[in-house]
Amino acid sequence: MFKGIGYATTAVCFFLNVYYIVVVAWGLHYLFASFSWELPWGSCDNEWNTKACVNFEMGANMSQMPGKYAKDATLEYWERHVLQVTSGIDEPGGIQWELAGMLLLAWLLCIICICKGVRSTGKAVYVTATFPYVMLTILLIRGLTLEGAWKGIVFYLYPDFTKVFDTQVWIDAGTQIFFSYCTALGTMVALGSYNKYHNNFFKQCILISTLNSSTSVYSGFAIFSVLGFMAHQQGVEVSEVAESGPGLVFIAYPKAVTQMPFSTVWAILFFVMILLLGLASQFVCVEGFVTAVVDIFPDYLRRGNRRFWFMIATSAVSFLLGLSMVTRGGIYVFQIFDYYSASGLVLLWIAFFEAFAIGWVYGADRFVNHMQHMIGYEISSWMKLCWKYLTPVLMLVIISGFLINYKPLKYNNTYEYPLWGHAIGWSLALVSMAIIPAYIVYAFLTTEGSLKERIRYLTTPQLELRPEAIAEQSNGHLELTIIK
């Protein structure tokens, strides 16, 4: 009955594959641009700059800059050269061919990493997952030696408790955690299917969760030490230079790099790290999507090289759809995808149904028993409490708060999308969200019997055991309820 959850996560993965790689394309652009003695976003002497362009020199203060409408050189590089952004989503402005080339290159790199399935993906992860730690450590050491770094560290560590009552903060936090852990995206489930039956996945989940959150805290020191330096140089508060999303990666940090000695070196190191992190996330999501679809149509896609060609076709379709985000109005399309299709409300919705299905339909006790058989030891009862009560309730509270305090999407907090733009966004969200209840209705309509018999049948676990489990069952070591 809840098979629609799997289809929903697959749809989310597809949307994510389409737009996330655009960030990698932006990173490639900046990486290639960094190979110059003078970083192009560090001056106002370029063809894309306007008369309003200003450049913060060492010790300059924002209040000392002439002109109410002055624009920083880094911002002009981002908007007028990289994006060549138009006035709105209703003005596409044609393809920005330089970014289109970067998008194609990003997809080629992704295909190379996953061309042989999980074997090549696993090898690529050794580089994409470890090298950023080296880069992050180098940037952290450099950041801590900058003047004013302590201001950023204090801002980073000092909590603002008023934000606790801001539902958007909870939405953003949930989105970040879900993205970091690949929760409600289906990729961990799809890739986990390649593990052996008795693989200690529970230990790995705890390890990954701890390492992931620790990395976030660690990277925060590297980022906010630089933001503190920027605030010191400009004579403003850290909150005025702190950005989020693309603004942090492609405006705030590049601006800080231009104010460092040997700026070219630091720019190259930073954008190499961004490239590796982006590619790692991208090819895991692509692999997760391909694996899910292959599992849906195993008789067809597991023959010969069909899986490989399906992966190529998926990449090609995603590339063509991604071209809409490298037009001169593409940033508006990108933001709609990012805000609606694969984050926030959609992920919370899927997570609620996942927890409900495990905790109340499949049964938390049965699920725990199966886990214990696979890993060989008992797990804490806390997990059952989370599946049955804490997670569903928390998801419902956040979803309700989001809908009650819903604020229409804006670009740069200034540009308001037209009604049809929001309609497209909500349509993207509903594609994934509607699959779950739609499949429940479909299952009821196509199942024979009375209403009571249908409910009993559809809420009874149906398992297809792996060969390892079947072998153990034949030896009397496995106790599972199986209905085929």
Short mmCIF file of C-alpha atoms in Angstrom, two decimals:
data_model
loop_
_atom_site.label_atom_id
_atom_site.label_comp_id
_atom_site.label_asym_id
_atom_site.label_seq_id
_atom_site.Cartn_x
_atom_site.Cartn_y
_atom_site.Cartn_z
CA MET A 1 0.00 0.00 0.00
CA PHE A 2 2.87 2.35 0.74
CA LYS A 3 4.87 1.45 -2.34
CA GLY A 4 4.15 5.00 -3.48
CA ILE A 5 6.79 6.19 -1.00
CA GLY A 6 9.45 4.54 -3.15
CA TYR A 7 8.07 6.10 -6.31
CA ALA A 8 7.93 9.51 -4.59
CA THR A 9 11.58 9.35 -3.49
CA THR A 10 12.56 8.31 -7.02
CA ALA A 11 10.76 11.35 -8.44
CA VAL A 12 12.53 13.61 -5.91
CA CYS A 13 15.87 12.08 -6.94
CA PHE A 14 15.14 12.85 -10.58
CA PHE A 15 14.34 16.50 -9.86
CA LEU A 16 17.43 16.77 -7.68
CA ASN A 17 19.63 15.35 -10.43
CA VAL A 18 18.32 17.95 -12.86
CA TYR A 19 19.07 21.07 -10.84
CA TYR A 20 21.78 20.20 -8.30
CA ILE A 21 24.46 19.70 -10.94
CA VAL A 22 23.99 23.32 -12.01
CA VAL A 23 25.82 24.24 -8.79
CA VAL A 24 28.70 22.06 -9.99
CA ALA A 25 28.66 23.93 -13.31
CA TRP A 26 28.92 27.26 -11.48
CA GLY A 27 31.80 25.85 -9.45
CA LEU A 28 33.61 24.75 -12.61
CA HIS A 29 33.24 28.24 -14.05
CA TYR A 30 34.80 29.81 -10.96
CA LEU A 31 37.53 27.17 -10.82
CA PHE A 32 38.67 27.89 -14.38
CA ALA A 33 38.38 31.63 -13.76
CA SER A 34 40.65 31.25 -10.71
CA PHE A 35 43.64 30.34 -12.87
CA SER A 36 44.71 33.96 -13.32
CA TRP A 37 47.14 36.29 -11.54
CA GLU A 38 44.28 38.66 -10.74
CA LEU A 39 40.94 37.16 -9.86
CA PRO A 40 38.33 38.56 -12.29
CA TRP A 41 35.75 39.20 -9.57
CA GLY A 42 38.19 41.28 -7.54
CA SER A 43 38.15 44.48 -9.60
CA CYS A 44 35.80 46.91 -11.35
CA ASP A 45 37.87 47.17 -14.55
CA ASN A 46 36.04 44.51 -16.53
CA GLU A 47 33.59 44.79 -19.40
CA TRP A 48 30.71 43.49 -17.30
CA ASN A 49 31.15 46.08 -14.55
CA THR A 50 28.92 49.14 -14.27
CA LYS A 51 29.63 52.63 -13.00
CA ALA A 52 28.04 51.59 -9.70
CA CYS A 53 30.76 48.97 -9.13
CA VAL A 54 32.83 49.34 -5.95
CA ASN A 55 35.61 47.24 -4.50
CA PHE A 56 36.34 46.92 -0.81
CA GLU A 57 39.98 47.56 -0.11
CA MET A 58 41.78 46.65 3.06
CA GLY A 59 40.17 48.54 5.94
CA ALA A 60 37.45 50.11 3.82
CA ASN A 61 34.07 50.65 5.41
CA MET A 62 30.77 50.16 3.63
CA SER A 63 29.50 53.50 4.90
CA GLN A 64 32.42 55.21 3.18
CA MET A 65 31.50 53.86 -0.24
CA PRO A 66 29.91 56.47 -2.52
CA GLY A 67 26.46 56.01 -3.95
CA LYS A 68 23.31 54.57 -2.47
CA TYR A 69 23.09 51.98 -5.22
CA ALA A 70 26.75 50.91 -5.23
CA LYS A 71 27.34 47.23 -6.05
CA ASP A 72 30.28 45.13 -4.99
CA ALA A 73 32.58 43.84 -7.73
CA THR A 74 32.05 40.22 -6.64
CA LEU A 75 28.27 40.60 -6.86
CA GLU A 76 28.50 42.14 -10.32
CA TYR A 77 30.74 39.29 -11.49
CA TRP A 78 28.16 36.76 -10.24
CA GLU A 79 25.08 38.49 -11.62
CA ARG A 80 26.37 40.23 -14.76
CA HIS A 81 29.09 37.86 -15.98
CA VAL A 82 28.37 34.34 -14.66
CA LEU A 83 24.55 34.39 -14.62
CA GLN A 84 23.98 37.41 -16.85
CA VAL A 85 20.70 37.52 -14.97
CA THR A 86 17.62 39.07 -16.54
CA SER A 87 14.86 41.04 -14.83
CA GLY A 88 12.61 38.05 -14.19
CA ILE A 89 11.57 34.48 -14.95
CA ASP A 90 9.39 35.68 -17.82
CA GLU A 91 12.54 36.87 -19.61
CA PRO A 92 14.74 33.78 -20.31
CA GLY A 93 17.24 35.78 -22.35
CA GLY A 94 18.70 32.80 -24.20
CA ILE A 95 21.30 30.25 -23.11
CA GLN A 96 24.49 31.41 -21.40
CA TRP A 97 26.72 29.18 -23.52
CA GLU A 98 29.72 29.30 -21.21
CA LEU A 99 27.63 27.89 -18.39
CA ALA A 100 26.06 25.37 -20.77
CA GLY A 101 29.56 24.11 -21.57
CA MET A 102 30.33 23.84 -17.85
CA LEU A 103 27.06 21.93 -17.34
CA LEU A 104 28.02 19.47 -20.09
CA LEU A 105 31.47 19.02 -18.56
CA ALA A 106 29.93 18.41 -15.14
CA TRP A 107 27.70 15.67 -16.55
CA LEU A 108 30.65 14.05 -18.34
CA LEU A 109 32.61 13.96 -15.08
CA CYS A 110 29.59 12.47 -13.32
CA ILE A 111 29.16 9.78 -15.97
CA ILE A 112 32.84 8.83 -15.71
CA CYS A 113 32.44 8.38 -11.95
CA ILE A 114 29.39 6.11 -12.18
CA CYS A 115 29.83 4.40 -15.57
CA LYS A 116 30.47 1.00 -13.98
CA GLY A 117 27.83 1.25 -11.29
CA VAL A 118 28.63 1.07 -7.58
CA ARG A 119 32.11 -0.30 -8.28
CA SER A 120 33.27 2.91 -9.93
CA THR A 121 31.15 5.03 -7.58
CA GLY A 122 32.82 3.45 -4.55
CA LYS A 123 36.29 4.14 -5.93
CA ALA A 124 35.43 7.74 -6.81
CA VAL A 125 34.16 8.35 -3.28
CA TYR A 126 37.63 7.67 -1.87
CA VAL A 127 38.73 10.91 -3.56
CA THR A 128 35.57 13.03 -3.47
CA ALA A 129 34.85 12.27 0.20
CA THR A 130 38.36 12.54 1.66
CA PHE A 131 40.12 15.27 -0.32
CA PRO A 132 37.63 18.00 0.77
CA TYR A 133 38.71 17.36 4.37
CA VAL A 134 42.26 18.25 3.40
CA MET A 135 41.05 21.41 1.65
CA LEU A 136 38.77 22.28 4.55
CA THR A 137 41.61 21.95 7.04
CA ILE A 138 43.88 24.17 4.95
CA LEU A 139 41.15 26.80 4.64
CA LEU A 140 40.41 26.57 8.36
CA ILE A 141 44.04 27.15 9.33
CA ARG A 142 44.23 30.09 6.95
CA GLY A 143 40.90 31.48 8.18
CA LEU A 144 41.90 31.38 11.84
CA THR A 145 45.04 33.39 11.10
CA LEU A 146 43.07 36.25 9.50
CA GLU A 147 42.46 39.45 11.42
CA GLY A 148 38.94 39.59 12.84
CA ALA A 149 38.37 35.83 12.53
CA TRP A 150 37.27 35.68 16.17
CA LYS A 151 34.25 37.88 15.37
CA GLY A 152 32.98 35.25 12.98
CA ILE A 153 33.65 32.40 15.41
CA VAL A 154 31.74 34.18 18.20
CA PHE A 155 28.83 34.85 15.82
CA TYR A 156 28.89 31.18 14.80
CA LEU A 157 28.86 29.79 18.34
CA TYR A 158 26.50 32.29 19.99
CA PRO A 159 22.89 31.09 19.49
CA ASP A 160 19.96 33.34 18.64
CA PHE A 161 17.10 31.70 20.56
CA THR A 162 14.48 33.88 18.88
CA LYS A 163 14.97 31.79 15.72
CA VAL A 164 13.57 28.75 17.55
CA PHE A 165 10.06 30.06 16.89
CA ASP A 166 10.70 30.71 13.18
CA THR A 167 9.15 27.83 11.21
CA GLN A 168 11.33 28.60 8.18
CA VAL A 169 14.40 27.87 10.29
CA TRP A 170 13.01 24.43 11.09
CA ILE A 171 12.20 23.84 7.42
CA ASP A 172 15.73 24.86 6.43
CA ALA A 173 17.23 22.72 9.20
CA GLY A 174 15.17 19.72 8.17
CA THR A 175 16.12 20.19 4.53
CA GLN A 176 19.80 20.40 5.42
CA ILE A 177 19.70 17.29 7.60
CA PHE A 178 17.71 15.33 5.04
CA PHE A 179 20.12 16.33 2.28
CA SER A 180 23.18 15.54 4.39
CA TYR A 181 21.89 12.12 5.41
CA CYS A 182 20.03 11.45 2.14
CA THR A 183 16.87 10.92 4.20
CA ALA A 184 13.62 10.71 2.22
CA LEU A 185 15.60 10.77 -1.02
CA GLY A 186 15.76 7.00 -1.50
CA THR A 187 19.45 6.97 -2.42
CA MET A 188 20.63 5.34 0.82
CA VAL A 189 18.00 2.61 0.47
CA ALA A 190 18.86 2.01 -3.18
CA LEU A 191 22.61 1.88 -2.62
CA GLY A 192 22.17 -0.09 0.60
CA SER A 193 20.58 -2.88 -1.42
CA TYR A 194 24.08 -3.76 -2.68
CA ASN A 195 25.24 -4.66 0.85
CA LYS A 196 25.48 -8.21 2.15
CA TYR A 197 22.57 -9.44 4.25
CA HIS A 198 24.46 -9.37 7.55
CA ASN A 199 26.22 -6.07 6.90
CA ASN A 200 26.25 -4.00 10.11
CA PHE A 201 24.35 -1.10 8.58
CA PHE A 202 23.17 0.18 11.97
CA LYS A 203 26.74 0.82 13.11
CA GLN A 204 27.47 2.46 9.76
CA CYS A 205 24.42 4.73 10.09
CA ILE A 206 25.53 5.90 13.54
CA LEU A 207 29.07 6.46 12.26
CA ILE A 208 27.93 8.36 9.17
CA SER A 209 25.51 10.51 11.18
CA THR A 210 28.18 11.40 13.71
CA LEU A 211 30.79 12.10 11.05
CA ASN A 212 28.34 14.12 8.96
CA SER A 213 27.26 16.40 11.79
CA SER A 214 30.83 16.76 13.03
CA THR A 215 31.90 17.79 9.54
CA SER A 216 29.18 20.45 9.45
CA VAL A 217 30.40 21.89 12.74
CA TYR A 218 34.02 21.69 11.59
CA SER A 219 33.31 23.43 8.27
CA GLY A 220 31.39 26.14 10.15
CA PHE A 221 34.61 27.25 11.81
CA ALA A 222 36.33 27.49 8.43
CA ILE A 223 33.50 29.52 6.89
CA PHE A 224 32.75 31.87 9.77
CA SER A 225 36.40 32.65 10.46
CA VAL A 226 36.53 34.07 6.93
CA LEU A 227 33.20 35.87 7.36
CA GLY A 228 34.59 37.44 10.53
CA PHE A 229 37.58 38.65 8.53
CA MET A 230 35.26 40.14 5.90
CA ALA A 231 33.20 41.91 8.56
CA HIS A 232 36.39 43.33 10.11
CA GLN A 233 37.64 44.60 6.74
CA GLN A 234 34.33 46.26 5.89
CA GLY A 235 33.67 47.58 9.39
CA VAL A 236 30.25 45.93 9.68
CA GLU A 237 28.63 43.15 11.71
CA VAL A 238 29.09 39.53 10.69
CA SER A 239 25.34 39.22 10.09
CA GLU A 240 25.65 41.76 7.26
CA VAL A 241 28.19 39.71 5.32
CA ALA A 242 26.79 36.25 6.10
CA GLU A 243 25.04 34.66 3.15
CA SER A 244 23.35 31.31 2.58
CA GLY A 245 23.13 28.96 -0.38
CA PRO A 246 24.76 30.14 -3.63
CA GLY A 247 25.36 33.56 -2.07
CA LEU A 248 27.84 32.11 0.41
CA VAL A 249 29.70 29.95 -2.11
CA PHE A 250 29.79 32.33 -5.07
CA ILE A 251 29.64 35.79 -3.49
CA ALA A 252 30.74 35.96 0.13
CA TYR A 253 33.65 33.51 0.04
CA PRO A 254 35.09 34.62 -3.32
CA LYS A 255 34.96 38.18 -2.01
CA ALA A 256 36.93 37.13 1.06
CA VAL A 257 39.49 35.30 -1.06
CA THR A 258 40.31 38.47 -3.00
CA GLN A 259 41.36 40.11 0.27
CA MET A 260 43.84 37.37 1.16
CA PRO A 261 47.52 37.19 0.16
CA PHE A 262 48.06 34.66 -2.67
CA SER A 263 44.36 34.90 -3.47
CA THR A 264 44.66 32.75 -6.62
CA VAL A 265 45.90 29.78 -4.62
CA TRP A 266 43.09 30.02 -2.09
CA ALA A 267 40.48 30.42 -4.82
CA ILE A 268 41.69 27.30 -6.64
CA LEU A 269 41.74 25.25 -3.43
CA PHE A 270 38.27 26.41 -2.44
CA PHE A 271 36.60 25.70 -5.78
CA VAL A 272 38.34 22.33 -6.14
CA MET A 273 36.71 21.45 -2.82
CA ILE A 274 33.32 22.72 -4.04
CA LEU A 275 33.68 20.69 -7.25
CA LEU A 276 34.49 17.45 -5.41
CA LEU A 277 31.71 17.90 -2.88
CA GLY A 278 29.19 18.70 -5.62
CA LEU A 279 30.21 15.74 -7.77
CA ALA A 280 30.06 13.36 -4.80
CA SER A 281 26.49 14.38 -4.04
CA GLN A 282 25.49 14.33 -7.69
CA PHE A 283 26.70 10.91 -8.72
CA VAL A 284 25.32 9.31 -5.56
CA CYS A 285 21.88 10.72 -6.40
CA VAL A 286 22.15 9.63 -10.04
CA GLU A 287 23.23 6.15 -8.99
CA GLY A 288 20.37 6.01 -6.49
CA PHE A 289 17.82 6.99 -9.14
CA VAL A 290 19.17 4.53 -11.72
CA THR A 291 19.28 1.69 -9.17
CA ALA A 292 15.67 2.36 -8.11
CA VAL A 293 14.35 2.33 -11.68
CA VAL A 294 16.37 -0.78 -12.56
CA ASP A 295 14.87 -2.53 -9.52
CA ILE A 296 11.38 -1.60 -10.77
CA PHE A 297 12.08 -3.09 -14.25
CA PRO A 298 14.73 -5.75 -13.53
CA ASP A 299 13.74 -8.14 -16.33
CA TYR A 300 14.38 -5.45 -18.94
CA LEU A 301 17.11 -3.18 -17.57
CA ARG A 302 19.42 -5.85 -16.13
CA ARG A 303 20.08 -7.44 -19.48
CA GLY A 304 23.37 -6.75 -21.22
CA ASN A 305 24.39 -3.09 -21.21
CA ARG A 306 20.86 -1.75 -20.85
CA ARG A 307 21.55 -0.41 -17.37
CA PHE A 308 24.50 1.58 -18.69
CA TRP A 309 22.51 3.02 -21.57
CA PHE A 310 19.63 3.86 -19.26
CA MET A 311 22.09 5.79 -17.11
CA ILE A 312 23.33 7.64 -20.22
CA ALA A 313 19.74 8.41 -21.25
CA THR A 314 18.94 9.68 -17.74
CA SER A 315 21.98 11.95 -17.81
CA ALA A 316 21.10 13.24 -21.29
CA VAL A 317 17.51 14.06 -20.34
CA SER A 318 18.64 15.72 -17.11
CA PHE A 319 21.20 17.76 -19.04
CA LEU A 320 18.59 18.98 -21.53
CA LEU A 321 16.21 19.96 -18.73
CA GLY A 322 19.10 21.62 -16.89
CA LEU A 323 19.72 23.91 -19.86
CA SER A 324 16.69 25.91 -18.69
CA MET A 325 18.76 26.84 -15.62
CA VAL A 326 21.78 28.11 -17.54
CA THR A 327 19.80 30.61 -19.55
CA ARG A 328 20.13 34.25 -18.53
CA GLY A 329 16.94 33.86 -16.55
CA GLY A 330 17.94 30.40 -15.36
CA ILE A 331 18.61 31.38 -11.76
CA TYR A 332 14.87 31.94 -11.30
CA VAL A 333 14.12 28.45 -12.62
CA PHE A 334 16.86 27.00 -10.42
CA GLN A 335 15.42 28.61 -7.31
CA ILE A 336 11.94 27.27 -8.06
CA PHE A 337 13.32 23.73 -8.36
CA ASP A 338 15.41 24.15 -5.23
CA TYR A 339 12.57 25.60 -3.14
CA TYR A 340 9.72 23.34 -4.25
CA SER A 341 10.75 20.12 -5.97
CA ALA A 342 13.30 18.40 -3.72
CA SER A 343 13.48 20.12 -0.37
CA GLY A 344 11.49 21.45 2.56
CA LEU A 345 7.87 20.43 2.47
CA VAL A 346 8.35 17.52 0.05
CA LEU A 347 11.02 15.79 2.12
CA LEU A 348 9.11 16.30 5.37
CA TRP A 349 6.00 14.83 3.74
CA ILE A 350 7.85 11.72 2.57
CA ALA A 351 9.63 11.32 5.92
CA PHE A 352 6.28 11.38 7.73
CA PHE A 353 4.88 8.56 5.61
CA GLU A 354 8.10 6.55 5.91
CA ALA A 355 7.99 6.75 9.72
CA PHE A 356 4.24 6.04 9.79
CA ALA A 357 4.58 3.02 7.49
CA ILE A 358 7.44 1.53 9.51
CA GLY A 359 6.12 2.37 12.96
CA TRP A 360 2.42 1.58 12.57
CA VAL A 361 1.78 -0.46 9.42
CA TYR A 362 4.82 -2.69 9.04
CA GLY A 363 5.28 -2.60 12.81
CA ALA A 364 8.17 -1.16 14.79
CA ASP A 365 8.64 -4.41 16.73
CA ARG A 366 8.76 -6.50 13.56
CA PHE A 367 11.17 -4.03 11.96
CA VAL A 368 13.47 -4.15 14.99
CA ASN A 369 13.42 -7.95 15.01
CA HIS A 370 14.47 -8.06 11.38
CA MET A 371 17.23 -5.56 11.99
CA GLN A 372 18.51 -7.54 14.96
CA HIS A 373 18.59 -10.70 12.87
CA MET A 374 20.63 -8.94 10.20
CA ILE A 375 23.18 -7.24 12.49
CA GLY A 376 23.29 -9.83 15.27
CA TYR A 377 22.49 -7.74 18.36
CA GLU A 378 19.66 -5.78 19.96
CA ILE A 379 19.16 -2.08 19.30
CA SER A 380 17.80 0.57 21.63
CA SER A 381 14.06 0.90 22.16
CA TRP A 382 14.57 4.60 21.50
CA MET A 383 14.47 3.81 17.80
CA LYS A 384 10.96 2.42 18.09
CA LEU A 385 9.81 5.52 19.96
CA CYS A 386 11.23 7.69 17.17
CA TRP A 387 9.55 5.71 14.39
CA LYS A 388 6.16 5.52 16.11
CA TYR A 389 5.84 8.86 17.86
CA LEU A 390 8.62 11.43 17.75
CA THR A 391 9.34 11.56 14.00
CA PRO A 392 5.72 11.55 12.73
CA VAL A 393 4.62 14.17 15.26
CA LEU A 394 7.64 16.39 14.61
CA MET A 395 7.12 16.17 10.84
CA LEU A 396 3.44 17.10 11.17
CA VAL A 397 4.21 20.05 13.44
CA ILE A 398 6.83 21.45 11.05
CA ILE A 399 4.62 20.88 7.99
CA SER A 400 1.69 22.61 9.71
CA GLY A 401 3.88 25.52 10.77
CA PHE A 402 5.21 25.88 7.24
CA LEU A 403 1.73 25.96 5.69
CA ILE A 404 0.34 28.36 8.31
CA ASN A 405 3.27 30.78 7.97
CA TYR A 406 3.87 30.20 4.27
CA LYS A 407 5.70 33.03 2.54
CA PRO A 408 5.91 33.16 -1.26
CA LEU A 409 9.34 32.56 -2.75
CA LYS A 410 11.39 35.64 -3.60
CA TYR A 411 14.68 35.99 -5.42
CA ASN A 412 17.23 38.03 -3.45
CA ASN A 413 14.36 38.99 -1.10
CA THR A 414 13.29 41.55 -3.71
CA TYR A 415 11.99 39.90 -6.90
CA GLU A 416 8.48 38.48 -6.54
CA TYR A 417 7.63 35.57 -8.80
CA PRO A 418 4.48 35.77 -10.91
CA LEU A 419 1.55 33.57 -9.96
CA TRP A 420 2.30 31.11 -12.74
CA GLY A 421 5.85 30.74 -11.41
CA HIS A 422 4.51 29.65 -8.01
CA ALA A 423 2.04 27.37 -9.80
CA ILE A 424 4.93 25.60 -11.55
CA GLY A 425 6.74 25.26 -8.23
CA TRP A 426 3.77 23.75 -6.42
CA SER A 427 3.19 21.43 -9.38
CA LEU A 428 6.75 20.13 -9.02
CA ALA A 429 6.17 19.58 -5.31
CA LEU A 430 2.84 17.83 -5.84
CA VAL A 431 4.30 15.46 -8.42
CA SER A 432 6.20 13.74 -5.62
CA MET A 433 3.77 14.37 -2.77
CA ALA A 434 0.65 13.19 -4.62
CA ILE A 435 2.21 9.86 -5.61
CA ILE A 436 1.90 8.48 -2.07
CA PRO A 437 -1.86 9.00 -1.51
CA ALA A 438 -2.54 8.27 -5.19
CA TYR A 439 -0.90 4.87 -4.92
CA ILE A 440 -2.85 4.11 -1.73
CA VAL A 441 -6.09 4.81 -3.62
CA TYR A 442 -4.85 2.75 -6.58
CA ALA A 443 -4.00 -0.17 -4.31
CA PHE A 444 -7.48 -0.13 -2.74
CA LEU A 445 -9.22 0.01 -6.12
CA THR A 446 -7.20 -2.83 -7.66
CA THR A 447 -7.31 -5.20 -4.68
CA GLU A 448 -10.12 -7.75 -4.59
CA GLY A 449 -12.34 -8.44 -1.59
CA SER A 450 -14.39 -6.51 0.93
CA LEU A 451 -13.14 -3.26 2.46
CA LYS A 452 -11.98 -5.10 5.59
CA GLU A 453 -10.21 -7.77 3.54
CA ARG A 454 -8.49 -5.15 1.41
CA ILE A 455 -7.24 -3.25 4.45
CA ARG A 456 -5.97 -6.46 6.06
CA TYR A 457 -4.19 -7.55 2.88
CA LEU A 458 -2.68 -4.14 2.09
CA THR A 459 -1.39 -3.61 5.64
CA THR A 460 0.17 -7.09 5.87
CA PRO A 461 3.96 -7.07 5.21
CA GLN A 462 4.94 -8.61 1.91
CA LEU A 463 8.62 -9.50 1.68
CA GLU A 464 10.77 -10.91 -1.05
CA LEU A 465 13.74 -12.37 0.79
CA ARG A 466 17.30 -12.18 -0.45
CA PRO A 467 19.10 -15.47 -1.21
CA GLU A 468 21.12 -15.26 2.04
CA ALA A 469 17.94 -14.97 4.10
CA ILE A 470 16.20 -17.76 2.20
CA ALA A 471 19.14 -20.07 2.89
CA GLU A 472 18.96 -19.31 6.60
CA GLN A 473 15.20 -19.77 6.60
CA SER A 474 15.59 -23.26 5.18
CA ASN A 475 17.94 -24.04 8.06
CA GLY A 476 15.41 -22.86 10.61
CA HIS A 477 17.28 -19.74 11.66
CA LEU A 478 14.91 -17.12 10.29
CA GLU A 479 11.46 -16.21 11.50
CA LEU A 480 9.67 -13.82 9.17
CA THR A 481 6.10 -13.43 8.02
CA ILE A 482 6.08 -13.81 4.25
CA ILE A 483 3.18 -13.36 1.89
CA LYS A 484 3.91 -13.71 -1.81
#
